Amino acid sequence: MMQRKLALVVGIGALTFLLMLRWEHVITLVNLMSSKRPSAEPELRKGTITPIPGSRHLMVSAFKDHRLGGAIRVISIICKQERQPLYCVLCANANARADAMADGALNQCAFSPAKVDMHSESFGFPFVTSDVLCMSPALQQATHVSITANQNANLTFLTIQNREVKESFKYNFTVCISNLFQEYNNALQFAQTMEVYKLIGVQRVVIYNTSCGPDVEKILKYYRKEGMLEVVPWPIDKFLPPSTGWKYDLHHGDMHYYGQLTTLNECIYRYMYQSKYLLLNDIDEIIMPYNHANLENLMGTLQQQHPNVGVFSIENHIFPDTQFDDSGRIRLPQWSSVPGVNNLEHVYREPDRKHVFNPTKLLISPRSVQQTSVHSTLKQFGLFFNVPFDVCRIIYVRVPLQRQLSKDQLFVDKKLWEFEELLISSIDRALKESGML
Ligand SMILES: *[C@@H]1O[C@H](CO)[C@@H](O)[C@H](O)[C@H]1NC(C)=O
Ligand SMILES: *[C@@H]1O[C@H](CO)[C@@H](O)[C@H](O)[C@H]1NC(C)=O
Ligand SMILES: *[C@@H]1O[C@H](CO)[C@@H](O)[C@H](O)[C@H]1NC(C)=O
């Protein structure tokens, strides 16, 4: 008992001493494995979300940022009211293999104060997406990191990703879909959207899943098995009460839209060296080139015209789900038992309103972005460009925004029908293989 107390006093003393130094100089090497006490054994994390000990904050994943001199960025969810100091524990794996953490493998660790960079956008909610930054010149070779508010806590380590810069990428176009929640079961629209993506040149789709309905579950499993889809578990509701809406004054909860901003930012870093471009849109939106056959041609042109642009913003246009194509050509009997919206039936588009802001979504080069919000980036390295709506726009089939407009006041926009032949057969195949038909 006495010994423990003594250890605590010595620990606090050492900490105070360290805090008196400037933080970039505060580096102390600790040997986590030297003691056989169970509380000293580091653990590798299992889920996507991990509590930061001694706080209400959460950490998500860790990435080396080569644009910031190799700083380690831990994407986190920070409770704005709590301002206690946080600490980084960076460890280098003794083995060459990063993920092997046998006894004694994490034997060199550096302890330093963390720098917390809260994103400027939180829509008023008490928890905000943040970057916890760790810079330790002594440990450029770090393979694992842990964040803590309490030095004596049992630590959980995250693997540091993006340790190498890559110049060529596995995918050219990846769609990041921020969150699925509340038993979302719009299966037909999702399968249609995935098949349209394929035809315009998307090779990968990433979805953060809090929960979904039984039919969307079947479709997700099909695309994951088929190889196009990565499903990232996102059990945010197990850690805090998330909001189902976007604005704190209007919607209850501790965090904007199930942590949409956290997942969007996580996706940027997860795919930084996997994909040339990322499309940051919702599950029911399609970023569609109108003047080019596919995204490859579109971006070839745009990037040639605007070589220093890394953020392209694309206007959203509403196709009311209350207005149907009169002919009923694409109301296929085999789809009638599949729950969800049939995109191909909704060919009427709402006109722009002069004095109303047209929300945009983003098509980015992930390596030029540091932090993003939903409709614009928050910190980026390159320039940004508003893509004209006749070149590329978002097809968004949803409840109308201008409810009073009759059919003849809307524009006919049959862009999706250009893909009809290939599209219908591939949608049928996907539904069949998912066990829906
Ligand atoms: C650390 O983990 C051990 C074993 O699971 C447990 O007995 C101990 O109470 C934990 N310590 C703290 C500070 O949570
Ligand atoms: C990406 O684009 C390049 C250049 O246009 C092309 O050579 C390559 O095959 C594309 N990669 C994929 C996965 O389609
Ligand atoms: C999505 O999350 C829910 C809730 O955790 C889970 O039951 C379901 O299996 C997940 N779906 C996929 C495809 O991972």
mmCIF file of N, CA and C in Angstrom, residues 252-327:
data_model
loop_
_atom_site.group_PDB
_atom_site.id
_atom_site.type_symbol
_atom_site.label_atom_id
_atom_site.label_comp_id
_atom_site.label_asym_id
_atom_site.label_seq_id
_atom_site.Cartn_x
_atom_site.Cartn_y
_atom_site.Cartn_z
ATOM 1 N N HIS A 252 -31.818 16.713 -30.722
ATOM 2 C CA HIS A 252 -31.163 16.308 -29.487
ATOM 3 C C HIS A 252 -29.894 15.521 -29.797
ATOM 4 N N GLY A 253 -29.116 15.308 -28.758
ATOM 5 C CA GLY A 253 -27.951 14.441 -28.913
ATOM 6 C C GLY A 253 -26.660 15.182 -28.650
ATOM 7 N N ASP A 254 -25.573 14.395 -28.504
ATOM 8 C CA ASP A 254 -24.264 14.953 -28.157
ATOM 9 C C ASP A 254 -23.418 15.252 -29.380
ATOM 10 N N MET A 255 -23.778 14.669 -30.527
ATOM 11 C CA MET A 255 -22.922 14.846 -31.691
ATOM 12 C C MET A 255 -23.713 14.852 -32.984
ATOM 13 N N HIS A 256 -23.333 15.789 -33.873
ATOM 14 C CA HIS A 256 -23.935 15.980 -35.188
ATOM 15 C C HIS A 256 -24.048 14.663 -35.961
ATOM 16 N N TYR A 257 -25.256 14.342 -36.434
ATOM 17 C CA TYR A 257 -25.497 13.243 -37.372
ATOM 18 C C TYR A 257 -24.653 11.985 -37.167
ATOM 19 N N TYR A 258 -24.712 11.394 -36.017
ATOM 20 C CA TYR A 258 -23.982 10.136 -35.767
ATOM 21 C C TYR A 258 -22.481 10.247 -36.048
ATOM 22 N N GLY A 259 -21.935 11.458 -35.900
ATOM 23 C CA GLY A 259 -20.494 11.617 -36.121
ATOM 24 C C GLY A 259 -20.106 11.658 -37.587
ATOM 25 N N GLN A 260 -20.982 12.207 -38.428
ATOM 26 C CA GLN A 260 -20.726 12.268 -39.872
ATOM 27 C C GLN A 260 -19.382 12.930 -40.215
ATOM 28 N N LEU A 261 -19.067 14.014 -39.494
ATOM 29 C CA LEU A 261 -17.827 14.722 -39.818
ATOM 30 C C LEU A 261 -16.595 13.891 -39.452
ATOM 31 N N THR A 262 -16.705 13.120 -38.380
ATOM 32 C CA THR A 262 -15.575 12.262 -37.994
ATOM 33 C C THR A 262 -15.340 11.194 -39.060
ATOM 34 N N THR A 263 -16.410 10.576 -39.532
ATOM 35 C CA THR A 263 -16.223 9.503 -40.512
ATOM 36 C C THR A 263 -15.724 10.063 -41.843
ATOM 37 N N LEU A 264 -16.198 11.223 -42.250
ATOM 38 C CA LEU A 264 -15.706 11.824 -43.505
ATOM 39 C C LEU A 264 -14.204 12.089 -43.416
ATOM 40 N N ASN A 265 -13.776 12.638 -42.288
ATOM 41 C CA ASN A 265 -12.347 12.912 -42.126
ATOM 42 C C ASN A 265 -11.549 11.612 -42.036
ATOM 43 N N GLU A 266 -12.099 10.623 -41.340
ATOM 44 C CA GLU A 266 -11.417 9.332 -41.225
ATOM 45 C C GLU A 266 -11.226 8.716 -42.602
ATOM 46 N N CYS A 267 -12.252 8.841 -43.432
ATOM 47 C CA CYS A 267 -12.194 8.252 -44.776
ATOM 48 C C CYS A 267 -11.088 8.903 -45.614
ATOM 49 N N ILE A 268 -10.938 10.218 -45.470
ATOM 50 C CA ILE A 268 -9.886 10.926 -46.226
ATOM 51 C C ILE A 268 -8.512 10.340 -45.907
ATOM 52 N N TYR A 269 -8.250 10.104 -44.627
ATOM 53 C CA TYR A 269 -6.933 9.585 -44.242
ATOM 54 C C TYR A 269 -6.812 8.094 -44.544
ATOM 55 N N ARG A 270 -7.886 7.345 -44.344
ATOM 56 C CA ARG A 270 -7.892 5.912 -44.641
ATOM 57 C C ARG A 270 -7.550 5.659 -46.119
ATOM 58 N N TYR A 271 -8.042 6.552 -47.002
ATOM 59 C CA TYR A 271 -7.834 6.350 -48.446
ATOM 60 C C TYR A 271 -6.802 7.300 -49.048
ATOM 61 N N MET A 272 -6.081 8.043 -48.203
ATOM 62 C CA MET A 272 -5.124 9.037 -48.711
ATOM 63 C C MET A 272 -4.164 8.460 -49.752
ATOM 64 N N TYR A 273 -3.654 7.262 -49.481
ATOM 65 C CA TYR A 273 -2.706 6.642 -50.417
ATOM 66 C C TYR A 273 -3.297 5.414 -51.101
ATOM 67 N N GLN A 274 -4.625 5.315 -51.043
ATOM 68 C CA GLN A 274 -5.278 4.208 -51.747
ATOM 69 C C GLN A 274 -6.036 4.694 -52.967
ATOM 70 N N SER A 275 -6.459 5.976 -52.955
ATOM 71 C CA SER A 275 -7.316 6.455 -54.036
ATOM 72 C C SER A 275 -6.855 7.821 -54.524
ATOM 73 N N LYS A 276 -6.851 7.995 -55.859
ATOM 74 C CA LYS A 276 -6.455 9.280 -56.434
ATOM 75 C C LYS A 276 -7.464 10.362 -56.040
ATOM 76 N N TYR A 277 -8.749 10.042 -56.186
ATOM 77 C CA TYR A 277 -9.805 10.999 -55.833
ATOM 78 C C TYR A 277 -10.793 10.355 -54.871
ATOM 79 N N LEU A 278 -11.452 11.216 -54.073
ATOM 80 C CA LEU A 278 -12.551 10.765 -53.208
ATOM 81 C C LEU A 278 -13.789 11.590 -53.503
ATOM 82 N N LEU A 279 -14.941 10.943 -53.490
ATOM 83 C CA LEU A 279 -16.222 11.634 -53.620
ATOM 84 C C LEU A 279 -16.877 11.576 -52.247
ATOM 85 N N LEU A 280 -17.138 12.741 -51.652
ATOM 86 C CA LEU A 280 -17.716 12.764 -50.301
ATOM 87 C C LEU A 280 -19.204 13.096 -50.405
ATOM 88 N N ASN A 281 -20.016 12.077 -50.618
ATOM 89 C CA ASN A 281 -21.452 12.343 -50.735
ATOM 90 C C ASN A 281 -22.257 11.326 -49.937
ATOM 91 N N ASP A 282 -23.574 11.572 -49.834
ATOM 92 C CA ASP A 282 -24.431 10.669 -49.067
ATOM 93 C C ASP A 282 -24.817 9.452 -49.903
ATOM 94 N N ILE A 283 -25.412 8.485 -49.227
ATOM 95 C CA ILE A 283 -25.743 7.216 -49.864
ATOM 96 C C ILE A 283 -26.774 7.385 -50.985
ATOM 97 N N ASP A 284 -27.622 8.426 -50.903
ATOM 98 C CA ASP A 284 -28.675 8.591 -51.913
ATOM 99 C C ASP A 284 -28.323 9.643 -52.969
ATOM 100 N N GLU A 285 -27.060 10.029 -53.032
ATOM 101 C CA GLU A 285 -26.642 11.046 -54.007
ATOM 102 C C GLU A 285 -25.686 10.439 -55.034
ATOM 103 N N ILE A 286 -25.800 10.905 -56.275
ATOM 104 C CA ILE A 286 -24.886 10.437 -57.320
ATOM 105 C C ILE A 286 -24.202 11.645 -57.967
ATOM 106 N N ILE A 287 -22.882 11.720 -57.847
ATOM 107 C CA ILE A 287 -22.120 12.773 -58.525
ATOM 108 C C ILE A 287 -21.964 12.344 -59.981
ATOM 109 N N MET A 288 -22.613 13.082 -60.887
ATOM 110 C CA MET A 288 -22.761 12.606 -62.267
ATOM 111 C C MET A 288 -22.132 13.567 -63.273
ATOM 112 N N PRO A 289 -21.165 13.108 -64.061
ATOM 113 C CA PRO A 289 -20.648 13.948 -65.147
ATOM 114 C C PRO A 289 -21.718 14.075 -66.239
ATOM 115 N N TYR A 290 -21.993 15.289 -66.690
ATOM 116 C CA TYR A 290 -23.018 15.489 -67.723
ATOM 117 C C TYR A 290 -22.419 15.719 -69.104
ATOM 118 N N ASN A 291 -21.119 16.089 -69.159
ATOM 119 C CA ASN A 291 -20.484 16.352 -70.462
ATOM 120 C C ASN A 291 -19.434 15.321 -70.840
ATOM 121 N N HIS A 292 -19.152 14.408 -69.943
ATOM 122 C CA HIS A 292 -18.113 13.407 -70.181
ATOM 123 C C HIS A 292 -18.701 12.028 -69.942
ATOM 124 N N ALA A 293 -18.088 11.031 -70.585
ATOM 125 C CA ALA A 293 -18.625 9.668 -70.480
ATOM 126 C C ALA A 293 -18.464 9.097 -69.078
ATOM 127 N N ASN A 294 -17.449 9.563 -68.336
ATOM 128 C CA ASN A 294 -17.204 9.009 -67.009
ATOM 129 C C ASN A 294 -16.357 9.974 -66.173
ATOM 130 N N LEU A 295 -16.115 9.573 -64.920
ATOM 131 C CA LEU A 295 -15.366 10.446 -63.999
ATOM 132 C C LEU A 295 -13.920 10.632 -64.452
ATOM 133 N N GLU A 296 -13.342 9.586 -65.019
ATOM 134 C CA GLU A 296 -11.960 9.651 -65.493
ATOM 135 C C GLU A 296 -11.807 10.787 -66.526
ATOM 136 N N ASN A 297 -12.710 10.835 -67.501
ATOM 137 C CA ASN A 297 -12.639 11.889 -68.532
ATOM 138 C C ASN A 297 -12.934 13.261 -67.931
ATOM 139 N N LEU A 298 -13.937 13.297 -67.059
ATOM 140 C CA LEU A 298 -14.288 14.569 -66.403
ATOM 141 C C LEU A 298 -13.084 15.142 -65.674
ATOM 142 N N MET A 299 -12.442 14.308 -64.846
ATOM 143 C CA MET A 299 -11.343 14.825 -64.034
ATOM 144 C C MET A 299 -10.093 15.075 -64.871
ATOM 145 N N GLY A 300 -9.943 14.319 -65.955
ATOM 146 C CA GLY A 300 -8.848 14.601 -66.883
ATOM 147 C C GLY A 300 -8.945 16.038 -67.381
ATOM 148 N N THR A 301 -10.153 16.418 -67.797
ATOM 149 C CA THR A 301 -10.381 17.777 -68.309
ATOM 150 C C THR A 301 -10.236 18.815 -67.201
ATOM 151 N N LEU A 302 -10.949 18.595 -66.089
ATOM 152 C CA LEU A 302 -10.950 19.607 -65.014
ATOM 153 C C LEU A 302 -9.553 19.814 -64.438
ATOM 154 N N GLN A 303 -8.826 18.721 -64.273
ATOM 155 C CA GLN A 303 -7.521 18.847 -63.642
ATOM 156 C C GLN A 303 -6.510 19.516 -64.585
ATOM 157 N N GLN A 304 -6.722 19.332 -65.898
ATOM 158 C CA GLN A 304 -5.862 19.996 -66.876
ATOM 159 C C GLN A 304 -6.141 21.509 -66.875
ATOM 160 N N GLN A 305 -7.425 21.857 -66.770
ATOM 161 C CA GLN A 305 -7.789 23.279 -66.740
ATOM 162 C C GLN A 305 -7.392 23.945 -65.429
ATOM 163 N N HIS A 306 -7.384 23.168 -64.345
ATOM 164 C CA HIS A 306 -7.130 23.717 -63.006
ATOM 165 C C HIS A 306 -6.106 22.859 -62.276
ATOM 166 N N PRO A 307 -4.849 22.937 -62.713
ATOM 167 C CA PRO A 307 -3.847 21.998 -62.173
ATOM 168 C C PRO A 307 -3.601 22.125 -60.666
ATOM 169 N N ASN A 308 -3.856 23.294 -60.080
ATOM 170 C CA ASN A 308 -3.553 23.444 -58.651
ATOM 171 C C ASN A 308 -4.755 23.254 -57.736
ATOM 172 N N VAL A 309 -5.851 22.784 -58.327
ATOM 173 C CA VAL A 309 -7.054 22.584 -57.525
ATOM 174 C C VAL A 309 -7.078 21.163 -56.971
ATOM 175 N N GLY A 310 -7.401 21.055 -55.667
ATOM 176 C CA GLY A 310 -7.511 19.731 -55.038
ATOM 177 C C GLY A 310 -8.899 19.484 -54.493
ATOM 178 N N VAL A 311 -9.753 20.540 -54.512
ATOM 179 C CA VAL A 311 -11.108 20.419 -53.978
ATOM 180 C C VAL A 311 -12.097 20.945 -55.019
ATOM 181 N N PHE A 312 -12.932 20.058 -55.532
ATOM 182 C CA PHE A 312 -13.923 20.442 -56.538
ATOM 183 C C PHE A 312 -15.291 20.370 -55.879
ATOM 184 N N SER A 313 -16.053 21.470 -55.909
ATOM 185 C CA SER A 313 -17.364 21.387 -55.265
ATOM 186 C C SER A 313 -18.451 21.276 -56.324
ATOM 187 N N ILE A 314 -19.381 20.370 -56.037
ATOM 188 C CA ILE A 314 -20.387 19.942 -57.010
ATOM 189 C C ILE A 314 -21.773 20.291 -56.458
ATOM 190 N N GLU A 315 -22.583 20.953 -57.293
ATOM 191 C CA GLU A 315 -23.928 21.373 -56.845
ATOM 192 C C GLU A 315 -24.867 20.188 -56.723
ATOM 193 N N ASN A 316 -25.708 20.266 -55.706
ATOM 194 C CA ASN A 316 -26.731 19.261 -55.481
ATOM 195 C C ASN A 316 -28.025 19.693 -56.161
ATOM 196 N N HIS A 317 -28.663 18.783 -56.875
ATOM 197 C CA HIS A 317 -29.950 19.106 -57.510
ATOM 198 C C HIS A 317 -30.991 18.064 -57.148
ATOM 199 N N ILE A 318 -32.172 18.579 -56.807
ATOM 200 C CA ILE A 318 -33.220 17.731 -56.224
ATOM 201 C C ILE A 318 -34.140 17.172 -57.306
ATOM 202 N N PHE A 319 -34.324 15.864 -57.285
ATOM 203 C CA PHE A 319 -35.305 15.175 -58.135
ATOM 204 C C PHE A 319 -36.403 14.669 -57.193
ATOM 205 N N PRO A 320 -37.557 15.367 -57.132
ATOM 206 C CA PRO A 320 -38.579 14.994 -56.131
ATOM 207 C C PRO A 320 -39.067 13.561 -56.316
ATOM 208 N N ASP A 321 -39.122 12.819 -55.202
ATOM 209 C CA ASP A 321 -39.589 11.428 -55.296
ATOM 210 C C ASP A 321 -41.106 11.346 -55.387
ATOM 211 N N THR A 322 -41.758 12.524 -55.447
ATOM 212 C CA THR A 322 -43.218 12.567 -55.595
ATOM 213 C C THR A 322 -43.626 12.674 -57.062
ATOM 214 N N GLN A 323 -42.661 12.936 -57.953
ATOM 215 C CA GLN A 323 -42.968 13.086 -59.383
ATOM 216 C C GLN A 323 -42.407 11.894 -60.143
ATOM 217 N N PHE A 324 -43.290 11.218 -60.908
ATOM 218 C CA PHE A 324 -42.883 10.004 -61.620
ATOM 219 C C PHE A 324 -42.887 10.230 -63.123
ATOM 220 N N ASP A 325 -42.054 9.499 -63.815
ATOM 221 C CA ASP A 325 -42.107 9.471 -65.277
ATOM 222 C C ASP A 325 -43.480 8.931 -65.696
ATOM 223 N N ASP A 326 -44.162 9.660 -66.606
ATOM 224 C CA ASP A 326 -45.542 9.307 -66.963
ATOM 225 C C ASP A 326 -45.673 7.950 -67.654
ATOM 226 N N SER A 327 -44.669 7.612 -68.464
ATOM 227 C CA SER A 327 -44.802 6.392 -69.266
ATOM 228 C C SER A 327 -44.756 5.126 -68.402
#
